[in-house]
Coordinates of C-alpha atoms in Angstrom, one line a residue:
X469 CA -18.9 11.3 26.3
X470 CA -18.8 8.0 24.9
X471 CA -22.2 7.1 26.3
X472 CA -23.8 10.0 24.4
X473 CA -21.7 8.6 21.3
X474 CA -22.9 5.2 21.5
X475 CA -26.3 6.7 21.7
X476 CA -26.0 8.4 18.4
X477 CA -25.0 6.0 16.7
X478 CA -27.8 3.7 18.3
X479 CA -30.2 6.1 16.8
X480 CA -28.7 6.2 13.2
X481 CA -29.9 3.5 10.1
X482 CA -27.9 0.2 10.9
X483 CA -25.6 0.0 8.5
X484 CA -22.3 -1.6 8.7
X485 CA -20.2 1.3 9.2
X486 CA -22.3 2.4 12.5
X487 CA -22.5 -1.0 13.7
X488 CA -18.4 -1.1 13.6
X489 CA -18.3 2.4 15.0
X490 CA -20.7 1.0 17.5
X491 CA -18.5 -1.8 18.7
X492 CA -15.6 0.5 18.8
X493 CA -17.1 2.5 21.0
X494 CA -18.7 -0.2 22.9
X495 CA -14.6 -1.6 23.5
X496 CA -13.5 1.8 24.1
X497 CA -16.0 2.7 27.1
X498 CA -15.5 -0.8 28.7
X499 CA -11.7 0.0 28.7
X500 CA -12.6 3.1 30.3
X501 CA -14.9 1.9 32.8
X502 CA -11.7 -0.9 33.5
X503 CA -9.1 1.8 34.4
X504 CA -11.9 3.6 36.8
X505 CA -12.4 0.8 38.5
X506 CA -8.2 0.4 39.2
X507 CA -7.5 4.2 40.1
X508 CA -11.2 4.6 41.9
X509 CA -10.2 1.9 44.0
X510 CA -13.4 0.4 43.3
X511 CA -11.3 -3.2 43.4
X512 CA -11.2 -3.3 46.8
X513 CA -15.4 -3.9 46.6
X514 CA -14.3 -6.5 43.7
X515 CA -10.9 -7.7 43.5
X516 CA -11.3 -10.6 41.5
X517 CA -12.5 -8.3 38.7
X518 CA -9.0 -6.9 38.8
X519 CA -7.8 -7.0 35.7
X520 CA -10.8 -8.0 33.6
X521 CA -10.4 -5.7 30.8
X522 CA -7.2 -6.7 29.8
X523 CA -8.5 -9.5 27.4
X524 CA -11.2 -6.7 26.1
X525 CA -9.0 -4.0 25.3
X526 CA -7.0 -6.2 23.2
X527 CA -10.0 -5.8 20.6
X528 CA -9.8 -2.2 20.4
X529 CA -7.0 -2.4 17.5
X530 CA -9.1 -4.8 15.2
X531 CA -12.5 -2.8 16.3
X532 CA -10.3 0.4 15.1
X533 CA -9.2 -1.6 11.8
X534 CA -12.8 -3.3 11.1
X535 CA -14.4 0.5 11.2
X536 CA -11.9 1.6 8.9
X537 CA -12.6 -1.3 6.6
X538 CA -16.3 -0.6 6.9
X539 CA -16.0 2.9 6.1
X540 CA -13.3 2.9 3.1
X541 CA -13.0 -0.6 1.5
X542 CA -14.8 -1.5 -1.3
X543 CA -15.4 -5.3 -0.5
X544 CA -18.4 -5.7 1.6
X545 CA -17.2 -8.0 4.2
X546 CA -14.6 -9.3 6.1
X547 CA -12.6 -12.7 6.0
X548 CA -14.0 -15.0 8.5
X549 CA -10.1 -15.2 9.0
X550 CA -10.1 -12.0 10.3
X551 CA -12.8 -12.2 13.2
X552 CA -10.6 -15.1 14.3
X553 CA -7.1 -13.6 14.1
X554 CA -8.6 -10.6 16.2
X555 CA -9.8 -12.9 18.6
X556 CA -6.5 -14.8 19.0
X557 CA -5.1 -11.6 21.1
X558 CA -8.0 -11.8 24.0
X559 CA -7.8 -15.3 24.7
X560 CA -3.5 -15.6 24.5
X561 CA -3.9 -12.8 27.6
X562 CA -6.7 -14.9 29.4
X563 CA -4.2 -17.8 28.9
X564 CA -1.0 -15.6 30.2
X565 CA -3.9 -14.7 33.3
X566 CA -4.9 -17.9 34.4
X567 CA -2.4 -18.1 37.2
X568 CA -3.0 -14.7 38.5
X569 CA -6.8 -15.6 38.3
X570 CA -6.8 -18.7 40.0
X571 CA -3.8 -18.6 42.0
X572 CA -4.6 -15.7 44.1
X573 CA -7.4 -15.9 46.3
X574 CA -9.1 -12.5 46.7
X575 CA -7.9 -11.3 49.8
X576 CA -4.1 -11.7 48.4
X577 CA -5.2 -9.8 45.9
X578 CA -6.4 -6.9 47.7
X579 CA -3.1 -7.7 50.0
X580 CA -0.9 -6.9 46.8
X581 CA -1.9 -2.8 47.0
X582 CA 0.0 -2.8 50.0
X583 CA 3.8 -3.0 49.9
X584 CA 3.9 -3.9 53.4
X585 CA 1.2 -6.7 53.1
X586 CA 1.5 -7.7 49.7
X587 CA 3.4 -11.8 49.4
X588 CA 6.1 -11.3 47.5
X589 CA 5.7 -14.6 45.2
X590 CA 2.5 -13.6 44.7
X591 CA 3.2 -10.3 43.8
X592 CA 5.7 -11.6 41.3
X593 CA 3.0 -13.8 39.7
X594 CA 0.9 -10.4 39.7
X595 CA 3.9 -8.4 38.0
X596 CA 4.6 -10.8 35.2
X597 CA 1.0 -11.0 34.3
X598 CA 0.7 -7.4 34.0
X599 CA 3.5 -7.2 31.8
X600 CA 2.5 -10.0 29.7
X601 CA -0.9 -8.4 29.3
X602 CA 0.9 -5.2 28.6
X603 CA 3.3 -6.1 26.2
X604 CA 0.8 -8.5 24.3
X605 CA -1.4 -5.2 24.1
X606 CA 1.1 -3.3 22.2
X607 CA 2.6 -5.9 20.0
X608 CA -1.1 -6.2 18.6
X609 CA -2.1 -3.0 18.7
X610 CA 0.7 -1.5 16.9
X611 CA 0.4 -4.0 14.3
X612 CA -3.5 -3.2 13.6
X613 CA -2.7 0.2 14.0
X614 CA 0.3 -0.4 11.1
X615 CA -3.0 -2.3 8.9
X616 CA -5.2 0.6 9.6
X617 CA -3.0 3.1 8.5
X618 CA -1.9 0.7 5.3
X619 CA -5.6 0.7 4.4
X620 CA -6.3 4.0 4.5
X621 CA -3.4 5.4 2.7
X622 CA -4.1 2.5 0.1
X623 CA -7.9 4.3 0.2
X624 CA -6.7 7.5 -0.5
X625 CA -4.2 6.4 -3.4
X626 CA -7.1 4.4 -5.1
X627 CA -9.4 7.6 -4.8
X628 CA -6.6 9.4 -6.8
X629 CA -7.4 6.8 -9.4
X630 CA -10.9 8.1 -9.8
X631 CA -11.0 11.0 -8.5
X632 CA -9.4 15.1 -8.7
X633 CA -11.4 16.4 -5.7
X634 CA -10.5 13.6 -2.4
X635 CA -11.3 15.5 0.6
X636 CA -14.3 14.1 1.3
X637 CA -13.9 10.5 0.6
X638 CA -10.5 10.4 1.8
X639 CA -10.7 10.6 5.4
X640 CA -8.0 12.1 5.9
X641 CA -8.6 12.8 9.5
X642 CA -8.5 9.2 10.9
X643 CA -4.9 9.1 10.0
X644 CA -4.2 11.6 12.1
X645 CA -6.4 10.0 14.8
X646 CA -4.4 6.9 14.4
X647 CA -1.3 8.5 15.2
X648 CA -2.2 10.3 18.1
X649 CA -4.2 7.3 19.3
X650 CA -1.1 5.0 19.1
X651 CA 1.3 7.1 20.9
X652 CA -1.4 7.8 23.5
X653 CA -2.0 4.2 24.3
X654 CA 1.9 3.4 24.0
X655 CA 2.8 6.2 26.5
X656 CA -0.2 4.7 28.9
X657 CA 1.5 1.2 28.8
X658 CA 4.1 2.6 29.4
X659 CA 3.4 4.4 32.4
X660 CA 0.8 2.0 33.7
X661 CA 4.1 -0.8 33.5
X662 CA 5.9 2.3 35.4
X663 CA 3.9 2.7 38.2
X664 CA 3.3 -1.1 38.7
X665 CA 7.0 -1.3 39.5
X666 CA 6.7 1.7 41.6
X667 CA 8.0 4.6 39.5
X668 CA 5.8 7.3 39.2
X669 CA 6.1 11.3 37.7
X670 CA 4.6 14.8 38.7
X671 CA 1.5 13.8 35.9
X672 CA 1.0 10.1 36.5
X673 CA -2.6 9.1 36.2
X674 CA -3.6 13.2 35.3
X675 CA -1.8 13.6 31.7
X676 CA -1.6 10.7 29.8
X677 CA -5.7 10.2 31.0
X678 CA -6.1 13.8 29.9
X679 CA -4.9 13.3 26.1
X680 CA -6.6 10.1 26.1
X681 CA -10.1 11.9 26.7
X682 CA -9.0 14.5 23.9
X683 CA -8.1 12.3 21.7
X684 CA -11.4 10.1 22.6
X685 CA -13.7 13.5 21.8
X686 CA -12.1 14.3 18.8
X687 CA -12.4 10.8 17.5
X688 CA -16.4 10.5 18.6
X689 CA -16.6 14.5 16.8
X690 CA -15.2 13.2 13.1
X691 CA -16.1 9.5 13.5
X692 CA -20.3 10.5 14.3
X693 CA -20.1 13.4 11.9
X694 CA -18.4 11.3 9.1
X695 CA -20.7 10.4 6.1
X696 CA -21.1 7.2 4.5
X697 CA -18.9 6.5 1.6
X698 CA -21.1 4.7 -0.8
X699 CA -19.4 2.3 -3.4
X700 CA -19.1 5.1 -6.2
X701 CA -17.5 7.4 -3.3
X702 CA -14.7 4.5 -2.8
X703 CA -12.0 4.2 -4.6
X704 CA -11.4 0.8 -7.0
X705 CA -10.1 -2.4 -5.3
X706 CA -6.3 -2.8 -6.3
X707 CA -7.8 -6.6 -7.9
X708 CA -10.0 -4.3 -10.2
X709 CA -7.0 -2.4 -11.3
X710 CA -4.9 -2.4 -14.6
X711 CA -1.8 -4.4 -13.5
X712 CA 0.1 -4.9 -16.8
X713 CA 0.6 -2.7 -20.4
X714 CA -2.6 -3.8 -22.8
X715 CA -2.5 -0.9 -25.3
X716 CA 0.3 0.0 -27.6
X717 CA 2.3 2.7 -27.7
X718 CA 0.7 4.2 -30.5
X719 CA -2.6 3.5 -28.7
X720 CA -1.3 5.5 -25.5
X721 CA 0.1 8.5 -27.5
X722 CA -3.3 8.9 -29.2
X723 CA -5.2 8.7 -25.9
X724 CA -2.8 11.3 -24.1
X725 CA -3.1 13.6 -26.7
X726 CA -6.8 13.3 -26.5
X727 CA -6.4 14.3 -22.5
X728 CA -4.6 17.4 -23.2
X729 CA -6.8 18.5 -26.0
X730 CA -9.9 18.3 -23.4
X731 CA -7.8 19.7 -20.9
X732 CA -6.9 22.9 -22.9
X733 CA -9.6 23.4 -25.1
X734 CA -11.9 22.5 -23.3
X735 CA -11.0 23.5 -19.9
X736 CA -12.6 20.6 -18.1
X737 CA -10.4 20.6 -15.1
X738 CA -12.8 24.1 -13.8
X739 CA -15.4 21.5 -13.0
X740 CA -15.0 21.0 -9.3
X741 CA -16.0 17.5 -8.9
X742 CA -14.5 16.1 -12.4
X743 CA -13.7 12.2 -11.8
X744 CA -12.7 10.0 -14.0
X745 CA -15.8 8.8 -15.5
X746 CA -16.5 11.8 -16.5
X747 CA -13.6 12.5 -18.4
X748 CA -13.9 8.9 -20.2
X749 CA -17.2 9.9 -21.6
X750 CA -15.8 13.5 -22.8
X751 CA -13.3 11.9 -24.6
X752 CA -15.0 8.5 -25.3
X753 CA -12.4 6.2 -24.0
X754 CA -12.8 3.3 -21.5
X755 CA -11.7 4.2 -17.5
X756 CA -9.3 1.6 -18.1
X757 CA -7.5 3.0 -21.0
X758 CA -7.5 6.5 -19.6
X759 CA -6.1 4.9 -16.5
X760 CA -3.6 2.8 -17.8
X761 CA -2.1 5.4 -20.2
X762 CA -2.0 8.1 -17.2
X763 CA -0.1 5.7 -14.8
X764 CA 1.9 3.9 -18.0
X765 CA 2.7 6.3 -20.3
X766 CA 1.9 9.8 -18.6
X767 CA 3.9 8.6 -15.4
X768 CA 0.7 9.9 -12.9
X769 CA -2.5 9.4 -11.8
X770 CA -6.2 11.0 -12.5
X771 CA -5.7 13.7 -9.5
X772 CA -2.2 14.4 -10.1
X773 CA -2.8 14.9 -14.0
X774 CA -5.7 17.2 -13.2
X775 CA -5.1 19.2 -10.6
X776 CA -1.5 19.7 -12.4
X777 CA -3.9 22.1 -15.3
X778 CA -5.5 23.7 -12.2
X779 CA -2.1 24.4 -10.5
X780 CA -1.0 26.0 -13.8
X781 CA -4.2 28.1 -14.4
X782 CA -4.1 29.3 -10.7
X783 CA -0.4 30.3 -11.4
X784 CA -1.4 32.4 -14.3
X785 CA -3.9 34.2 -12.1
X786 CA -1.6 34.7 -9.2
X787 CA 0.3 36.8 -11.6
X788 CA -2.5 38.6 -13.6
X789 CA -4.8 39.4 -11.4
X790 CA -4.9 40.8 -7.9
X791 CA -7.7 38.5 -6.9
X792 CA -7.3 36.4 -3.4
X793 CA -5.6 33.1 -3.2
X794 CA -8.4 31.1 -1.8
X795 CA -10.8 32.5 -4.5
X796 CA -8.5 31.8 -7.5
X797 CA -7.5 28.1 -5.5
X798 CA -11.9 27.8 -5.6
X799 CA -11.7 29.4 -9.3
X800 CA -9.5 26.8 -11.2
X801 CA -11.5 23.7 -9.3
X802 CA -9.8 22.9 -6.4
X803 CA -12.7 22.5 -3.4
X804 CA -9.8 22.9 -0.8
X805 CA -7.5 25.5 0.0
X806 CA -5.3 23.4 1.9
X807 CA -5.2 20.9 -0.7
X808 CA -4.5 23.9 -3.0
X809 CA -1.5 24.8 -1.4
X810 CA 0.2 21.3 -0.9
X811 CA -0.8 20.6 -5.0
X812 CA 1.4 24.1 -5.6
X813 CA 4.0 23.6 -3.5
X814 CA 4.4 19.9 -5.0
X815 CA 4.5 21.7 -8.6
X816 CA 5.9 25.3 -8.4
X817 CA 8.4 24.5 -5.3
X818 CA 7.0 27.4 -3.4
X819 CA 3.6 28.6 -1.8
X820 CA 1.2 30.4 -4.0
X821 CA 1.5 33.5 -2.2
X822 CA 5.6 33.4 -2.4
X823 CA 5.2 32.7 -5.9
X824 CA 3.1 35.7 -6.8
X825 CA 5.8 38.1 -4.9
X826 CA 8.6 36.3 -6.6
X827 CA 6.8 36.5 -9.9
X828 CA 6.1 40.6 -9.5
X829 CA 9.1 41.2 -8.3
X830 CA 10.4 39.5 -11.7
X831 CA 7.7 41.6 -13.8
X832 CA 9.1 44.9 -11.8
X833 CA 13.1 44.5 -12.6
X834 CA 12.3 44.0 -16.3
X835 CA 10.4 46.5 -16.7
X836 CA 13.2 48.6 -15.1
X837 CA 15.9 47.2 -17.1

């Protein structure tokens, strides 16, 4: 699965976002190809290969965090700080290795599978390099996983800048991967560290393999069929962004009331894909201005002050008409149901559907009384 991937991606335009998925994938199939040759027993044709890809899979959280830079962040390219901070994990575990690696000749090596020929000073030195390795790979890989997540949920909040329709700049998806992803490699250490000591469960080697592979497909599904977010797609780099009050009050007032005018009058939240741009030439104010009197003097954002009109026209159709919730959600400009519903609930406490029954049920006892 990750062979075919790679190919893919091999056969797409290079641009910096394949390249990163590229080496991702590159990581994630030698790390695979690492723990085949430990449970295939493979070693025994090697054994001073045991043990290789522990410096190598200490890329795969900086190879996750450099995709998601290449996909979502506005800034073009990384810090040269950055290549070198991601290579500081690899070569601390080829440090913690040396002993193992030179120390033991291969034969102890292959003598350390067996309990009854394995040296038990060597087996130590064997023990405390796996943990080493192990616990260096999650103390780095939780804390790229913690950057990852940072920088897409710092994505999606500058995209709600710019931006009343997200879904499909937002990558919302990856997050979830990210999640998954971490506890899956965190319950892997964990058991790998479980059965080097000898304590093994019902699932060993079957389960946590199983959800790794699962996880892995539904990764390669979203990652290869993931467009590329151009630089209008993106949202504003936070050093771009309005950081302190240049308009006055009166200034602000005058702009809001401008906002809801368009809003109401002209109804310009119905357009699906209305950003921000958009709305500063209806009105003829700067992107700055709008933005700086939604977040200053409004208390909200682009998407939140939009889709708030669109949550209130969808409530008036709920009641009025008898017309499906996902065509009246597709009516008033949302482009997602589910998006839809969470915007509702935020606004009217309650799901749209709820909130049509409650509101009949209202219409109905007044009319009896």
């Amino acid at each position: 699965m990750t062979v075919f991937a790679l190919i893919d991606v091999a056969s797409r335009p290079r641009q910096r976002q394949s390249v990163y998925l590229g080496g991702l994938l590159a990581l994630l199939l030698i790390h695979i190809l690492g723990e085949l040759f430990i449970y295939s027993g493979a070693y025994q044709y090697a054994p001073a290969l045991a043990g290789a890809q522990f410096p190598i899979r200490m890329l795969l959280g900086p190879a996750l965090y450099f995709y998601a830079f290449a996909t979502m962040s506005f800034e073009k390219t990384l810090p040269k700080k950055a290549y070198m901070l991601a290579l500081l994990g690899p070569v601390i575990v080829i440090l913690g290795m040396l002993p193992f690696v030179f120390g033991i000749s291969a034969e102890d090596k292959l003598a350390l599978a067996d309990p009854a020929t394995r040296d038990a000073d060597l087996f130590q030195i064997a023990l405390l390099t796996c943990l080493f390795a192990l616990s260096a790979f999650i103390f780095v890989t939780c804390a790229y996983l913690a950057a990852t997540l940072r920088l897409q949920s710092r994505h999606r909040l500058q995209l709600m800048e710019r931006f009343s329709s997200i879904e499909k700049r937002s990558m919302d998806w990856f997050k979830v991967i990210l999640v998954l992803w971490g506890c899956v490699w965190f319950l892997f250490a964990l058991e790998y560290g479980l059965n080097f000591v000898g304590w093994n469960w019902f699932g060993s080697g079957i389960v946590l393999p199983a959800l790794e592979a699962l996880v892995l497909m539904i990764f390669a599904h979203f990652a290869l069929k993931q467009a590329v977010l151009e630089e209008a797609d993106k949202g504003e780099p936070q050093t771009r962004q309005v950081r302190t009050t240049t308009l006055e009050l009166t200034q602000m007032e005058q702009i809001a009331d401008k906002l809801k005018s368009v809003m109401t009058k002209e109804a310009l939240f119905l357009e699906e894909e209305l950003s921000l741009k958009r709305l500063s030439d209806a009105i003829s104010v700067s992107e700055n201005y709008i933005s700086e009197t939604l977040s200053q003097f409004l208390k909200t954002n682009f998407f939140q002050f939009v889709n708030s009109y669109r949550v209130e026209q969808a409530k008036s159709l709920l009641v009025s008409t008898d017309k499906t919730v996902s065509s009246i959600a597709f009516e008033v400009g949302f482009n997602s149901k589910s998006t839809f519903n969470a915007a509702f609930k935020k606004s009217a406490g309650t799901t749209p559907t709820a909130y049509r029954k409650q509101e009949k049920l209202l219409v109905i006892e007044k009319t009896v009384n």
